[in-house]
mmCIF file of C-alpha atoms and ligand atoms in Angstrom:
data_model
loop_
_atom_site.group_PDB
_atom_site.id
_atom_site.type_symbol
_atom_site.label_atom_id
_atom_site.label_comp_id
_atom_site.label_asym_id
_atom_site.label_seq_id
_atom_site.Cartn_x
_atom_site.Cartn_y
_atom_site.Cartn_z
ATOM 1 C CA UNK P 184 64.632 110.510 113.074
ATOM 2 C CA UNK P 185 64.311 114.091 112.011
ATOM 3 C CA UNK P 186 65.998 116.571 109.657
ATOM 4 C CA UNK P 187 67.678 119.923 110.260
ATOM 5 C CA UNK P 188 69.221 122.015 107.297
ATOM 6 C CA UNK P 189 71.572 119.312 105.688
ATOM 7 C CA UNK P 190 71.830 117.098 108.823
ATOM 8 C CA UNK P 191 69.708 114.023 108.953
ATOM 9 C CA UNK P 192 69.408 112.059 112.184
ATOM 10 C CA UNK P 193 68.858 108.351 112.271
ATOM 11 C CA UNK P 194 69.912 105.400 114.354
ATOM 12 C CA UNK P 195 72.259 102.384 113.960
ATOM 13 C CA UNK P 196 69.777 99.556 114.255
ATOM 14 C CA UNK P 197 72.058 96.528 114.094
ATOM 15 C CA UNK P 198 75.787 95.579 113.328
ATOM 16 C CA UNK P 199 77.369 92.594 111.778
ATOM 17 C CA UNK P 200 80.749 91.254 110.892
ATOM 18 C CA UNK P 201 81.619 91.783 107.254
ATOM 19 C CA UNK P 202 84.988 89.973 106.706
ATOM 20 C CA UNK P 203 87.450 92.122 108.726
ATOM 21 C CA UNK P 204 85.052 95.076 108.812
ATOM 22 C CA UNK P 205 81.969 95.793 110.919
ATOM 23 C CA UNK P 206 78.875 96.513 108.903
ATOM 24 C CA UNK P 207 75.600 98.007 110.143
ATOM 25 C CA UNK P 208 72.099 98.881 109.172
ATOM 26 C CA UNK P 209 70.815 102.489 109.555
ATOM 27 C CA UNK P 210 67.045 103.590 109.616
ATOM 28 C CA UNK P 211 67.842 106.488 107.331
ATOM 29 C CA UNK P 212 64.969 107.735 105.043
ATOM 30 C CA UNK P 213 65.320 106.078 101.855
ATOM 31 C CA UNK P 214 65.711 109.360 99.925
ATOM 32 C CA UNK P 215 69.133 109.769 101.570
ATOM 33 C CA UNK P 216 70.436 106.258 100.899
ATOM 34 C CA UNK P 217 73.887 106.579 99.112
ATOM 35 C CA UNK P 218 74.082 104.901 95.786
ATOM 36 C CA UNK P 219 76.773 102.236 95.427
ATOM 37 C CA UNK P 220 80.145 104.227 95.213
ATOM 38 C CA UNK P 221 78.763 107.293 96.896
ATOM 39 C CA UNK P 222 79.607 107.847 100.653
ATOM 40 C CA UNK P 223 77.621 109.089 103.691
ATOM 41 C CA UNK P 224 79.420 111.462 106.075
ATOM 42 C CA UNK P 225 78.111 110.893 109.607
ATOM 43 C CA UNK P 226 79.061 110.481 113.237
ATOM 44 C CA UNK P 227 77.458 109.533 116.571
ATOM 45 C CA UNK P 228 75.664 112.472 118.046
ATOM 46 C CA UNK P 229 77.162 111.455 121.507
ATOM 47 C CA UNK P 230 80.527 112.255 120.064
ATOM 48 C CA UNK P 231 79.774 116.002 119.852
ATOM 49 C CA UNK P 232 81.886 117.759 117.134
ATOM 50 C CA UNK P 233 80.358 118.812 113.735
ATOM 51 C CA UNK P 234 82.888 117.171 111.476
ATOM 52 C CA UNK P 235 81.063 114.024 110.332
ATOM 53 C CA UNK P 236 84.442 112.215 110.184
ATOM 54 C CA UNK P 237 83.023 108.788 109.443
ATOM 55 C CA UNK P 238 82.474 107.917 105.803
ATOM 56 C CA UNK P 239 80.090 105.007 105.099
ATOM 57 C CA UNK P 240 79.720 103.236 101.875
ATOM 58 C CA UNK P 241 76.811 101.076 100.692
ATOM 59 C CA UNK P 242 77.568 97.458 101.203
ATOM 60 C CA UNK P 243 75.927 94.111 100.308
ATOM 61 C CA UNK P 244 72.405 93.368 101.673
ATOM 62 C CA UNK P 245 68.898 92.986 100.816
ATOM 63 C CA UNK P 246 67.340 95.937 98.668
ATOM 64 C CA UNK P 247 65.005 96.942 101.312
ATOM 65 C CA UNK P 248 67.579 97.473 104.101
ATOM 66 C CA UNK P 249 70.406 100.072 104.155
ATOM 67 C CA UNK P 250 73.595 98.289 105.098
ATOM 68 C CA UNK P 251 76.869 100.398 105.245
ATOM 69 C CA UNK P 252 80.410 99.991 106.221
ATOM 70 C CA UNK P 253 82.828 100.467 107.963
ATOM 71 C CA UNK P 254 80.999 100.969 111.141
ATOM 72 C CA UNK P 255 83.659 102.210 113.837
ATOM 73 C CA UNK P 256 84.403 99.797 116.578
ATOM 74 C CA UNK P 257 82.980 101.825 119.298
ATOM 75 C CA UNK P 258 79.600 102.278 117.808
ATOM 76 C CA UNK P 259 76.691 100.102 119.218
ATOM 77 C CA UNK P 260 73.094 99.294 118.042
ATOM 78 C CA UNK P 261 70.922 102.055 119.150
ATOM 79 C CA UNK P 262 73.390 104.810 118.911
ATOM 80 C CA UNK P 263 71.747 108.081 117.417
ATOM 81 C CA UNK P 264 73.852 109.180 114.353
ATOM 82 C CA UNK P 265 73.861 112.457 112.413
ATOM 83 C CA UNK P 266 74.539 112.423 108.840
ATOM 84 C CA UNK P 267 74.828 114.678 105.856
ATOM 85 C CA UNK P 268 73.191 113.753 102.554
ATOM 86 C CA UNK P 269 75.044 111.208 100.340
ATOM 87 C CA UNK P 270 78.155 112.647 98.556
ATOM 88 C CA UNK P 271 80.296 112.186 95.577
ATOM 89 C CA UNK P 272 79.721 110.396 92.417
ATOM 90 C CA UNK P 273 78.640 106.672 92.501
ATOM 91 C CA UNK P 274 78.598 104.018 89.854
ATOM 92 C CA UNK P 275 76.430 104.464 86.856
ATOM 93 C CA UNK P 276 75.642 101.315 84.891
ATOM 94 C CA UNK P 277 75.423 102.106 81.283
ATOM 95 C CA UNK P 278 71.901 101.102 79.942
ATOM 96 C CA UNK P 279 73.632 99.085 77.350
ATOM 97 C CA UNK P 280 75.790 97.012 79.744
ATOM 98 C CA UNK P 281 75.098 93.174 79.448
ATOM 99 C CA UNK P 282 78.183 91.600 80.887
ATOM 100 C CA UNK P 283 79.322 93.304 83.971
ATOM 101 C CA UNK P 284 82.605 92.465 85.586
ATOM 102 C CA UNK P 285 83.235 93.488 89.101
ATOM 103 C CA UNK P 286 86.888 93.707 90.518
ATOM 104 C CA UNK P 287 87.379 94.312 94.279
ATOM 105 C CA UNK P 288 91.095 94.627 93.975
ATOM 106 C CA UNK P 289 92.778 93.631 97.262
ATOM 107 C CA UNK P 290 89.761 94.904 99.151
ATOM 108 C CA UNK P 291 86.643 93.384 100.558
ATOM 109 C CA UNK P 292 83.898 92.553 97.833
ATOM 110 C CA UNK P 293 81.218 94.218 100.073
ATOM 111 C CA UNK P 294 80.993 97.541 98.293
ATOM 112 C CA UNK P 295 80.947 95.986 94.692
ATOM 113 C CA UNK P 296 78.405 93.397 95.731
ATOM 114 C CA UNK P 297 76.072 96.317 96.637
ATOM 115 C CA UNK P 298 76.278 97.163 92.860
ATOM 116 C CA UNK P 299 75.836 93.632 91.753
ATOM 117 C CA UNK P 300 72.038 93.975 92.535
ATOM 118 C CA UNK P 301 71.841 96.838 90.247
ATOM 119 C CA UNK P 302 73.434 94.942 87.391
ATOM 120 C CA UNK P 303 71.194 91.899 87.913
ATOM 121 C CA UNK P 304 68.081 94.069 87.916
ATOM 122 C CA UNK P 305 69.213 95.220 84.485
ATOM 123 C CA UNK P 306 69.349 91.680 83.486
ATOM 124 C CA UNK P 307 73.069 91.723 83.029
ATOM 125 C CA UNK P 308 75.274 88.670 83.480
ATOM 126 C CA UNK P 309 77.803 89.686 86.211
ATOM 127 C CA UNK P 310 81.314 88.186 87.108
ATOM 128 C CA UNK P 311 83.234 88.674 90.282
ATOM 129 C CA UNK P 312 86.856 88.616 89.575
ATOM 130 C CA UNK P 313 88.482 88.219 92.954
ATOM 131 C CA UNK P 314 91.843 86.815 94.187
ATOM 132 C CA UNK P 315 92.383 84.811 96.386
ATOM 133 C CA UNK P 316 89.408 82.449 96.683
ATOM 134 C CA UNK P 317 86.436 84.071 98.355
ATOM 135 C CA UNK P 318 86.389 82.924 102.121
ATOM 136 C CA UNK P 319 83.432 80.528 102.887
ATOM 137 C CA UNK P 320 81.604 83.208 104.821
ATOM 138 C CA UNK P 321 81.360 85.460 101.913
ATOM 139 C CA UNK P 322 79.915 82.770 99.601
ATOM 140 C CA UNK P 323 76.483 83.209 101.197
ATOM 141 C CA UNK P 324 76.532 86.784 100.454
ATOM 142 C CA UNK P 325 77.144 86.544 96.766
ATOM 143 C CA UNK P 326 74.074 86.237 94.708
ATOM 144 C CA UNK P 327 73.664 82.906 93.028
ATOM 145 C CA UNK P 328 73.552 84.465 89.356
ATOM 146 C CA UNK P 329 77.003 85.850 90.077
ATOM 147 C CA UNK P 330 79.930 83.926 88.591
ATOM 148 C CA UNK P 331 83.098 84.044 90.818
ATOM 149 C CA UNK P 332 86.432 83.810 88.842
ATOM 150 C CA UNK P 333 89.984 84.503 89.548
ATOM 151 C CA UNK P 334 91.387 87.857 88.238
ATOM 152 C CA UNK P 335 93.670 86.169 85.829
ATOM 153 C CA UNK P 336 90.780 84.831 83.848
ATOM 154 C CA UNK P 337 90.081 88.434 82.789
ATOM 155 C CA UNK P 338 93.171 88.582 80.905
ATOM 156 C CA UNK P 339 92.083 85.229 78.915
ATOM 157 C CA UNK P 340 88.765 86.851 77.986
ATOM 158 C CA UNK P 341 89.317 90.661 77.975
ATOM 159 C CA UNK P 342 86.530 91.205 75.441
ATOM 160 C CA UNK P 343 83.825 89.545 77.815
ATOM 161 C CA UNK P 344 82.994 92.470 79.893
ATOM 162 C CA UNK P 345 81.187 95.547 78.358
ATOM 163 C CA UNK P 346 81.445 97.265 81.592
ATOM 164 C CA UNK P 347 83.766 96.935 84.548
ATOM 165 C CA UNK P 348 83.530 98.219 88.104
ATOM 166 C CA UNK P 349 86.526 98.245 90.219
ATOM 167 C CA UNK P 350 86.981 99.036 93.991
ATOM 168 C CA UNK P 351 90.577 99.707 95.222
ATOM 169 C CA UNK P 352 92.733 101.992 97.367
ATOM 170 C CA UNK P 353 94.500 104.919 95.687
ATOM 171 C CA UNK P 354 97.767 103.340 96.379
ATOM 172 C CA UNK P 355 96.885 100.045 94.608
ATOM 173 C CA UNK P 356 96.344 101.644 91.276
ATOM 174 C CA UNK P 357 99.885 100.802 89.914
ATOM 175 C CA UNK P 358 99.605 97.317 91.121
ATOM 176 C CA UNK P 359 96.313 96.945 89.264
ATOM 177 C CA UNK P 360 98.041 98.015 86.128
ATOM 178 C CA UNK P 361 100.611 95.228 86.543
ATOM 179 C CA UNK P 362 97.730 92.651 86.850
ATOM 180 C CA UNK P 363 95.513 93.731 83.972
ATOM 181 C CA UNK P 364 96.610 95.162 80.644
ATOM 182 C CA UNK P 365 94.472 98.130 79.949
ATOM 183 C CA UNK P 366 95.412 98.072 76.191
ATOM 184 C CA UNK P 367 93.498 94.739 75.980
ATOM 185 C CA UNK P 368 90.351 96.218 77.761
ATOM 186 C CA UNK P 369 88.000 97.931 75.271
ATOM 187 C CA UNK P 370 84.996 98.367 77.573
ATOM 188 C CA UNK P 371 83.692 101.258 79.688
ATOM 189 C CA UNK P 372 84.481 101.117 83.242
ATOM 190 C CA UNK P 373 84.562 102.954 86.579
ATOM 191 C CA UNK P 374 86.647 102.715 89.565
ATOM 192 C CA UNK P 375 85.920 103.640 93.222
ATOM 193 C CA UNK P 376 89.130 105.092 94.489
ATOM 194 C CA UNK P 377 89.181 105.117 98.259
ATOM 195 C CA UNK P 378 91.585 107.406 100.194
ATOM 196 C CA UNK P 379 91.451 109.588 103.218
ATOM 197 C CA UNK P 380 88.944 112.328 102.814
ATOM 198 C CA UNK P 381 89.367 114.553 106.126
ATOM 199 C CA UNK P 382 87.311 117.566 104.903
ATOM 200 C CA UNK P 383 85.044 115.745 102.481
ATOM 201 C CA UNK P 384 85.463 118.694 100.101
ATOM 202 C CA UNK P 385 84.499 121.449 102.708
ATOM 203 C CA UNK P 386 87.996 122.828 103.255
ATOM 204 C CA UNK P 387 89.659 121.795 100.008
ATOM 205 C CA UNK P 388 92.365 120.357 102.014
ATOM 206 C CA UNK P 389 93.715 118.478 98.985
ATOM 207 C CA UNK P 390 94.492 115.324 100.947
ATOM 208 C CA UNK P 391 92.268 113.254 98.645
ATOM 209 C CA UNK P 392 93.880 114.420 95.471
ATOM 210 C CA UNK P 393 93.846 111.740 92.683
ATOM 211 C CA UNK P 394 96.043 112.074 89.545
ATOM 212 C CA UNK P 395 93.813 111.537 86.562
ATOM 213 C CA UNK P 396 93.949 111.973 82.768
ATOM 214 C CA UNK P 397 92.412 115.294 83.315
ATOM 215 C CA UNK P 398 94.834 116.344 85.909
ATOM 216 C CA UNK P 399 94.419 116.359 89.590
ATOM 217 C CA UNK P 400 90.925 115.650 90.847
ATOM 218 C CA UNK P 401 89.490 115.438 94.562
ATOM 219 C CA UNK P 402 88.072 112.111 95.537
ATOM 220 C CA UNK P 403 85.589 113.807 97.850
ATOM 221 C CA UNK P 404 83.913 115.764 95.204
ATOM 222 C CA UNK P 405 85.049 114.666 91.741
ATOM 223 C CA UNK P 406 84.923 110.808 92.767
ATOM 224 C CA UNK P 407 85.200 108.743 94.618
ATOM 225 C CA UNK P 408 84.094 106.972 91.580
ATOM 226 C CA UNK P 409 86.031 107.994 88.500
ATOM 227 C CA UNK P 410 86.051 106.833 84.879
ATOM 228 C CA UNK P 411 88.499 103.774 84.815
ATOM 229 C CA UNK P 412 90.419 105.075 81.956
ATOM 230 C CA UNK P 413 91.195 108.291 83.507
ATOM 231 C CA UNK P 414 92.898 106.667 86.692
ATOM 232 C CA UNK P 415 94.464 103.702 84.910
ATOM 233 C CA UNK P 416 95.957 105.986 82.048
ATOM 234 C CA UNK P 417 98.038 107.908 84.732
ATOM 235 C CA UNK P 418 99.211 104.595 86.397
ATOM 236 C CA UNK P 419 100.234 103.240 82.911
HETATM 237 S S1 FES U 520 88.943 115.739 101.715
HETATM 238 FE FE1 FES U 520 89.762 117.611 101.628
HETATM 239 S S2 FES U 520 89.624 118.214 99.481
HETATM 240 FE FE2 FES U 520 88.843 116.132 99.627
#
């Protein structure tokens, strides 16, 4: 490992299947570990260019290992990687949060489960609202303290969470609005809005633009975690 300006070198030390994605562990110095919701721009050194086109997110794992996904298919354990420091805004759990809801909406729960550990360390109760039923191979990855519930149950107890964390694709925001009634939700929340980020803010290409209550924002620099009310407001 080594550092050069804002480039950090590390290795992919193992890979594993994570639902339909490949996850991997990196031997990156801990001070460069992305927080849940932030992303790590990187690429294989062997691939040559300087674009750092791969964006890795923190995923479920033990606190002492940096697990990230999605690892590109052609990467292998032992590959030397070059990365930039973590970028964007991640999830921030309010100090007062005691009942935390996680909604991986039509996506893998891997990223939000990396945040579950943060909530549990704050002694918060955590519920994972997930449709359809979680596949068996995921159940081992969910901490035993986390309750798994269908998303519809949130509509029956909208006052339960005092903080909601959502993970979804940009295109899925209107569908989420169809599934939950934001008029009934009175809690704070944040949403990891995932979309293509080809220049990760360097060239201001605009590809990652997200329509928010405050106007257009770039997921690569203003997000990818946004206040939930700012993105759901627009869809509503
Ligand atoms: S990725 Fe180009 S502006 Fe965000």
